[in-house]
Amino acid sequence: MSATETLEGYNFAYLDEQTKRMIRRAILKAVAVPGYQVPFGSREMPLPYGWGTGGIQITASVISADDTLKVIDQGADDTTNAVSIRRFFARTAGVDTTEKTEDASLIQTRHRIPERALKEGQILVYQVPIPEPLRWLEPRETETRKMHALEEYGIMHVKLYEDIARFGRIATAYDYPVLVNGRYLMRPSPIPKFDNPKMDNMPALQLFGAGREKRIYAVPPYTDVKSLDFDDHPFEVQKWDDCCALCGAEDSYLDEVVMDDKGRRMFVCSDTDYCEERRAQGHVGPLGTSPGTPQAAE
Amino acid sequence: MYVAVKGGEKAIENAHRLLAEERRGDRQVPELTIAQIKSQMTLAVDRVMTEGSLYDRDLAALAIKQARGDLMEAIFLLRAFRTTLPRFAMSEPIDTTNMKARRRISSTYKDLPGGQMLGPTFDYTHRLLDFSLMDDGNETQAEQDQNADPDADLPRVTTILNHEGLIEQERPDDEDAPVVDLTREPLDFPAGRDARLQNLARGDEGFLLSMGYSTQRGYGITHPFAGEIRMGEVEVEIVPEDLGFPVVIGEITVTECEMINQFKGSATQPPQFTRGYGLTFGHGERKAMAMALVDRAMRAKELGEEVVAPAQDEEFVLYHSDNVEASGFVQHLKLPHYVDFQGELEMVRNLRKEQIEQQQMLKAGE
Amino acid sequence: MSQDTPLLSVQNVGKDYGETIGCTDVSFDLWPGEVLGIVGESGSGKTTLLNCLSAQLEPSRGKVIYDTRAEGPRNIFEMTESERRLLMRTDWGLVRQNPRDGLRLGVSAGANVGERLMAVGARHYGDIRQEACDWLEKVEIDTGRIDHLPSTFSGGMQQRLQIARNLVTNPRLVFMDEPTGGLDVSVQARLLDLLRGLVTRLGLSAVVVTHDLAVARLLAHRLMVMKGGHVVEQGLTDQVLDDPQHAYTQLLVSSILQP
């Protein structure tokens, strides 16, 4: 889809060029020091803080007229917040938008990484609520900055140790801390830990924007991203007993859908584009119907 | 068969339409005009201008109308507009000593040069509903304050104290250093006084009121006196680069509060009074006073006082004072979190399953 | 590090608070395996001195030179902050008077002991836990309590936990600030016994600040008596306590040791 009419009285992609330059400088620094949180002069955006203002500012600063933009929230293209942000850029930048992961040059996301592997040349922009991985252990910014500078990350493992001592396993399900390029501890934003392995050595550029907290950080293409763990309690991702009820996928992150008040539920792909693509290829889950010729679920 | 819910786009459009209808309300009642809001909801306009940090009565009134009277939403609208405006010049510091004051009081001296001037204040009203206002067209004419002489010289209370050297000198850390602009640069710690005052001026009135109040109740007590509160008009000047001298570009209304606080002295400083400062656009006395209390409380470290209370903790105060930030982040909990919640669900189910299995094994072993 | 180099060499250290003297003109050498006691009444400057020696407070003058494992003697205040912080959490220990200041109260006893190991790179949960268990045993805490929060421990247990937390990285030098303060007499005796055993067994060097001469007699090889920020007397513990030379020391000894 394409929107050629842009918003009158505003610059391309809303932000003025000087602001974009400032943000691009912060992005360059972030790329140069992978995982390091670069403070930047976050602007007040016409969308509320906490709703993706950091991601939007990054997208606005790197987007150009020939980009194709995809926006997802919880993996889906048509959740209201994703729609709202996509419309914002359709209106202010007049760029083409898509729901196809493959066709997008720029993907802004909240809480998920698309299932389809990203490729070189693509940029993934994450919306970040709280950028500081040490925040729940140390509330003071002055202290956490010092801990990063001196690489004092032992306390993060203390937390993981406590999890194992209490629950027999590391009980962090999302926003699972990672070490980037062997140096900086980083919060991957609240993506499920299921997505963490996708960050490691990803061919695409990953940019993270926290608008309210005024920080930008990045993982350049092909950079090591290691999820913290212990040698004898290695990092592992969620698994489901079910497959996607619509497309039968067994390798995707599943959303639980409650079907009635008797506790009946089903599981479907959280990545709507992935699910649709599979169904278009003829894959059918236990509760789905194929758009083409009906086929048995595999 | 299950079909995934679609139509976020349509839902948003419908929501916007319903919102517009709710805003307009009963169509039998004439639509509210910007002029009415501007001239009769003046204190709402003042608050929106202050926390929106843009002095424009028309736009503030428009924001209030568009926000259906939700002042925080109006502040947000004004901020989002302000952020796109080009920056032509920095103004010179406003000179509140030369204010054309409409209100000026001091709680530290019974009388002082220039006199006390009550002006338009709720202070001594009895808070009784005035049912005559239920009917339209019930106008009363206010009389000009007999004592008021708008051109009188109004030396500051703090200047009077300064003659005796009883109050600390107020000077920027570095006269030539540019003043921080928090709308362009991220907050950094330790924050300079300029950054702190700017943050407080934009900060939420309710938050500052509670913080200021907490200092009075013993959480970081500062023994304050309302040295002086003044409200009135001041001129705004800029120095255009090609002229090289200041030119008046307009007049704005501001409220200023200078708190005077007891200070017992430290190793390097003699006992003297210290200051807390508050300033708002328009008439915003409650906010200016609260701001002055919190400003002083946050100077604890600089003055060698023990930092024990929330109001003295600059990271705590400055990171949580902004209502546009706070409201956005609190309300973002409305956004879908089902991916994360799914992760937690799976975790709790597994932990419970393991626990039940363990208990069964224990039972079997008995 | 060699046998003829002191582990810690303190040269003319002084700390002022504005016009007031915290401590001044303090010099001594501490040798490997030696325990130095600093005694004096409250306000004598002994805690200020300890804070200067343990790099928690920068002195106004003088040098504190530590014989580092890697690079030999270095002035700790000329190190980078990161070197200093590394030293503090590996080769040094700091036992505070109030165990609540020295413990992480929100995490289990095991995590408290394991923290320093994780900070220097230990990444095997089982090994960390085993090491924590060993140390709990060494400080006579029931290993069944490894997953309990320190807040459920008695004062004496908390203090022993704090000691284990400090010793787990095998430091060579431990600073102790009134380690038995705030404990009742019977608990104090047990803790002192334990400390004395550990110091001897591990060959630790220590600087112990105390106002309690009985503690000093039991733990310290050498004593330094402070008054008004100055060292008024120093020497071997038995010598100082049995034959005090300075009037102030005589007063201290007579007021405490006489029945």
PDB file of C-alpha atoms in Angstrom, chain A residues 10 14 16 19 22 39-51 73-75 78-81 83-84 86-87 99 110-112 129-130 139-142 167 169-174 190-193 212-215 238-241 246 253-257 259 265-268 270 276 287-289, chain B residues 1-13 16 51-53 76 78-85 182-190 202 301 307 313-316 319 322-347 349-351 353-354:
ATOM      1  CA  TYR A  10       5.356  19.176   8.794  1.00  0.00           C
ATOM      2  CA  TYR A  14       7.654  14.681  11.114  1.00  0.00           C
ATOM      3  CA  ASP A  16      13.010  18.496  11.498  1.00  0.00           C
ATOM      4  CA  THR A  19      16.855  16.743  15.060  1.00  0.00           C
ATOM      5  CA  MET A  22      21.329  14.676  16.111  1.00  0.00           C
ATOM      6  CA  PRO A  39      21.961   9.515  25.766  1.00  0.00           C
ATOM      7  CA  PHE A  40      20.164  11.631  23.177  1.00  0.00           C
ATOM      8  CA  GLY A  41      17.940  14.709  23.113  1.00  0.00           C
ATOM      9  CA  SER A  42      14.703  12.804  22.819  1.00  0.00           C
ATOM     10  CA  ARG A  43      11.918  15.024  21.467  1.00  0.00           C
ATOM     11  CA  GLU A  44       8.348  15.187  22.565  1.00  0.00           C
ATOM     12  CA  MET A  45       6.419  13.284  19.998  1.00  0.00           C
ATOM     13  CA  PRO A  46       2.740  13.471  19.138  1.00  0.00           C
ATOM     14  CA  LEU A  47       2.385   9.939  20.533  1.00  0.00           C
ATOM     15  CA  PRO A  48       2.566   9.242  24.266  1.00  0.00           C
ATOM     16  CA  TYR A  49       5.764   8.208  26.025  1.00  0.00           C
ATOM     17  CA  GLY A  50       5.812   4.466  26.547  1.00  0.00           C
ATOM     18  CA  TRP A  51       3.997   3.918  23.268  1.00  0.00           C
ATOM     19  CA  ASP A  73       3.296  -4.988  17.906  1.00  0.00           C
ATOM     20  CA  GLN A  74       3.274  -8.399  19.640  1.00  0.00           C
ATOM     21  CA  GLY A  75       4.321  -9.813  16.277  1.00  0.00           C
ATOM     22  CA  ASP A  78      -2.753  -5.050  12.789  1.00  0.00           C
ATOM     23  CA  THR A  79      -2.719  -4.506  16.531  1.00  0.00           C
ATOM     24  CA  THR A  80      -3.982  -0.981  17.129  1.00  0.00           C
ATOM     25  CA  ASN A  81      -0.664   0.527  18.177  1.00  0.00           C
ATOM     26  CA  VAL A  83      -1.626   0.448  12.907  1.00  0.00           C
ATOM     27  CA  SER A  84      -1.369   3.834  14.573  1.00  0.00           C
ATOM     28  CA  ARG A  86       2.245   2.798  10.512  1.00  0.00           C
ATOM     29  CA  ARG A  87      -0.405   5.424   9.738  1.00  0.00           C
ATOM     30  CA  GLU A  99       3.015  -6.462   6.207  1.00  0.00           C
ATOM     31  CA  ARG A 110       7.353  -3.822  19.899  1.00  0.00           C
ATOM     32  CA  HIS A 111       7.960  -7.054  21.849  1.00  0.00           C
ATOM     33  CA  ARG A 112       8.830  -9.447  19.007  1.00  0.00           C
ATOM     34  CA  PRO A 129      10.442   1.034  27.732  1.00  0.00           C
ATOM     35  CA  ILE A 130      13.371   0.690  30.197  1.00  0.00           C
ATOM     36  CA  PRO A 139      17.792   2.229  40.848  1.00  0.00           C
ATOM     37  CA  ARG A 140      20.415   4.957  40.558  1.00  0.00           C
ATOM     38  CA  GLU A 141      21.527   6.062  37.094  1.00  0.00           C
ATOM     39  CA  THR A 142      24.816   7.485  38.414  1.00  0.00           C
ATOM     40  CA  PHE A 167      12.835 -22.195  41.181  1.00  0.00           C
ATOM     41  CA  ARG A 169      15.736 -22.593  36.727  1.00  0.00           C
ATOM     42  CA  ILE A 170      16.205 -19.032  35.480  1.00  0.00           C
ATOM     43  CA  ALA A 171      12.711 -17.592  35.798  1.00  0.00           C
ATOM     44  CA  THR A 172      13.022 -14.686  33.373  1.00  0.00           C
ATOM     45  CA  ALA A 173      10.650 -15.174  30.461  1.00  0.00           C
ATOM     46  CA  TYR A 174      11.095 -11.913  28.565  1.00  0.00           C
ATOM     47  CA  PRO A 190      10.548  -6.974  26.373  1.00  0.00           C
ATOM     48  CA  ILE A 191      10.804  -9.551  23.609  1.00  0.00           C
ATOM     49  CA  PRO A 192      10.232 -13.127  24.790  1.00  0.00           C
ATOM     50  CA  LYS A 193      13.492 -14.963  25.452  1.00  0.00           C
ATOM     51  CA  ARG A 212      11.104   8.602  27.667  1.00  0.00           C
ATOM     52  CA  GLU A 213      14.445   7.465  29.063  1.00  0.00           C
ATOM     53  CA  LYS A 214      16.300   9.267  26.243  1.00  0.00           C
ATOM     54  CA  ARG A 215      18.659   6.463  25.246  1.00  0.00           C
ATOM     55  CA  GLN A 238      10.161 -21.598  25.596  1.00  0.00           C
ATOM     56  CA  LYS A 239       8.614 -24.665  23.996  1.00  0.00           C
ATOM     57  CA  TRP A 240       4.962 -25.510  23.456  1.00  0.00           C
ATOM     58  CA  ASP A 241       3.171 -28.831  23.482  1.00  0.00           C
ATOM     59  CA  LEU A 246      -4.182 -22.121  12.020  1.00  0.00           C
ATOM     60  CA  TYR A 253       6.127 -18.228  19.174  1.00  0.00           C
ATOM     61  CA  LEU A 254       2.496 -18.916  20.012  1.00  0.00           C
ATOM     62  CA  ASP A 255      -0.176 -16.666  21.470  1.00  0.00           C
ATOM     63  CA  GLU A 256      -2.786 -18.265  23.628  1.00  0.00           C
ATOM     64  CA  VAL A 257      -6.367 -17.466  22.645  1.00  0.00           C
ATOM     65  CA  MET A 259     -12.114 -19.462  23.318  1.00  0.00           C
ATOM     66  CA  ARG A 265      -8.018 -22.352  24.450  1.00  0.00           C
ATOM     67  CA  MET A 266      -6.030 -22.541  21.303  1.00  0.00           C
ATOM     68  CA  PHE A 267      -2.580 -21.427  20.266  1.00  0.00           C
ATOM     69  CA  VAL A 268      -1.830 -19.352  17.167  1.00  0.00           C
ATOM     70  CA  SER A 270       2.021 -14.395  17.267  1.00  0.00           C
ATOM     71  CA  GLU A 276      -0.404 -16.115   6.666  1.00  0.00           C
ATOM     72  CA  LEU A 287      -8.428 -25.534  13.542  1.00  0.00           C
ATOM     73  CA  GLY A 288      -7.553 -23.699  10.350  1.00  0.00           C
ATOM     74  CA  THR A 289      -8.800 -23.862   6.814  1.00  0.00           C
TER      75      THR A 289
ATOM     76  CA  MET B   1     -12.966 -22.351  12.855  1.00  0.00           C
ATOM     77  CA  TYR B   2     -11.179 -19.366  14.293  1.00  0.00           C
ATOM     78  CA  VAL B   3     -10.387 -16.233  12.373  1.00  0.00           C
ATOM     79  CA  ALA B   4      -7.801 -13.901  13.880  1.00  0.00           C
ATOM     80  CA  VAL B   5      -9.265 -10.497  14.775  1.00  0.00           C
ATOM     81  CA  LYS B   6      -8.577  -7.926  12.090  1.00  0.00           C
ATOM     82  CA  GLY B   7      -9.543  -4.337  11.603  1.00  0.00           C
ATOM     83  CA  GLY B   8      -7.366  -2.327  13.955  1.00  0.00           C
ATOM     84  CA  GLU B   9      -7.479   0.477  11.409  1.00  0.00           C
ATOM     85  CA  LYS B  10     -11.273   0.650  11.370  1.00  0.00           C
ATOM     86  CA  ALA B  11     -11.406   0.490  15.154  1.00  0.00           C
ATOM     87  CA  ILE B  12      -9.099   3.475  15.480  1.00  0.00           C
ATOM     88  CA  GLU B  13     -11.153   5.536  13.055  1.00  0.00           C
ATOM     89  CA  HIS B  16     -11.624   9.072  16.837  1.00  0.00           C
ATOM     90  CA  GLU B  51       3.658  22.652  31.997  1.00  0.00           C
ATOM     91  CA  GLY B  52       3.397  22.669  28.221  1.00  0.00           C
ATOM     92  CA  SER B  53       6.267  25.182  28.309  1.00  0.00           C
ATOM     93  CA  PHE B  76       0.680  16.903  25.965  1.00  0.00           C
ATOM     94  CA  LEU B  78       0.883  21.716  23.416  1.00  0.00           C
ATOM     95  CA  ARG B  79       4.237  19.991  24.016  1.00  0.00           C
ATOM     96  CA  ALA B  80       3.902  17.924  20.844  1.00  0.00           C
ATOM     97  CA  PHE B  81       3.229  21.116  18.904  1.00  0.00           C
ATOM     98  CA  ARG B  82       6.061  23.009  20.566  1.00  0.00           C
ATOM     99  CA  THR B  83       8.639  20.365  19.752  1.00  0.00           C
ATOM    100  CA  THR B  84       8.324  21.073  16.011  1.00  0.00           C
ATOM    101  CA  LEU B  85       8.785  24.842  16.299  1.00  0.00           C
ATOM    102  CA  LEU B 182      16.010  19.935  28.587  1.00  0.00           C
ATOM    103  CA  THR B 183      13.827  19.812  25.503  1.00  0.00           C
ATOM    104  CA  ARG B 184      16.979  19.389  23.419  1.00  0.00           C
ATOM    105  CA  GLU B 185      19.400  17.544  25.673  1.00  0.00           C
ATOM    106  CA  PRO B 186      18.888  14.546  27.931  1.00  0.00           C
ATOM    107  CA  LEU B 187      18.959  15.060  31.663  1.00  0.00           C
ATOM    108  CA  ASP B 188      22.358  14.268  33.118  1.00  0.00           C
ATOM    109  CA  PHE B 189      23.372  13.694  36.727  1.00  0.00           C
ATOM    110  CA  PRO B 190      24.396  15.391  38.863  1.00  0.00           C
ATOM    111  CA  ARG B 202       7.723  21.885  33.372  1.00  0.00           C
ATOM    112  CA  LYS B 301      23.842  17.811  49.009  1.00  0.00           C
ATOM    113  CA  VAL B 307      20.061  13.383  51.955  1.00  0.00           C
ATOM    114  CA  ASP B 313      16.885  13.047  45.902  1.00  0.00           C
ATOM    115  CA  GLU B 314      17.379  14.721  42.535  1.00  0.00           C
ATOM    116  CA  GLU B 315      17.254  11.504  40.547  1.00  0.00           C
ATOM    117  CA  PHE B 316      13.969  10.603  42.176  1.00  0.00           C
ATOM    118  CA  TYR B 319      12.947  11.549  36.762  1.00  0.00           C
ATOM    119  CA  ASP B 322       7.041  15.176  34.187  1.00  0.00           C
ATOM    120  CA  ASN B 323       3.381  14.316  33.698  1.00  0.00           C
ATOM    121  CA  VAL B 324       3.657  13.771  29.961  1.00  0.00           C
ATOM    122  CA  GLU B 325       6.310  11.125  30.589  1.00  0.00           C
ATOM    123  CA  ALA B 326       4.499   9.652  33.587  1.00  0.00           C
ATOM    124  CA  SER B 327       1.079   9.577  31.981  1.00  0.00           C
ATOM    125  CA  GLY B 328       2.432   7.939  28.844  1.00  0.00           C
ATOM    126  CA  PHE B 329       4.298   5.229  30.672  1.00  0.00           C
ATOM    127  CA  VAL B 330       1.532   4.453  33.152  1.00  0.00           C
ATOM    128  CA  GLN B 331      -1.013   4.275  30.360  1.00  0.00           C
ATOM    129  CA  HIS B 332       1.168   2.187  28.071  1.00  0.00           C
ATOM    130  CA  LEU B 333       0.074  -0.706  30.264  1.00  0.00           C
ATOM    131  CA  LYS B 334      -3.104  -0.561  28.152  1.00  0.00           C
ATOM    132  CA  LEU B 335      -1.128  -1.682  25.131  1.00  0.00           C
ATOM    133  CA  PRO B 336      -1.085  -5.398  24.421  1.00  0.00           C
ATOM    134  CA  HIS B 337       1.482  -7.335  26.442  1.00  0.00           C
ATOM    135  CA  TYR B 338       0.293 -10.785  25.443  1.00  0.00           C
ATOM    136  CA  VAL B 339       3.648 -11.974  24.166  1.00  0.00           C
ATOM    137  CA  ASP B 340       5.290 -11.264  27.524  1.00  0.00           C
ATOM    138  CA  PHE B 341       2.280 -12.508  29.429  1.00  0.00           C
ATOM    139  CA  GLN B 342       2.439 -15.742  27.440  1.00  0.00           C
ATOM    140  CA  GLY B 343       6.031 -16.170  28.572  1.00  0.00           C
ATOM    141  CA  GLU B 344       5.027 -15.686  32.199  1.00  0.00           C
ATOM    142  CA  LEU B 345       2.045 -18.049  31.842  1.00  0.00           C
ATOM    143  CA  GLU B 346       4.281 -20.762  30.493  1.00  0.00           C
ATOM    144  CA  MET B 347       6.789 -20.189  33.287  1.00  0.00           C
ATOM    145  CA  ARG B 349       2.530 -23.412  34.606  1.00  0.00           C
ATOM    146  CA  ASN B 350       5.843 -25.219  34.387  1.00  0.00           C
ATOM    147  CA  LEU B 351       6.866 -24.262  37.900  1.00  0.00           C
ATOM    148  CA  LYS B 353       3.756 -28.709  37.239  1.00  0.00           C
ATOM    149  CA  GLU B 354       7.211 -29.394  38.649  1.00  0.00           C
TER     150      GLU B 354
END
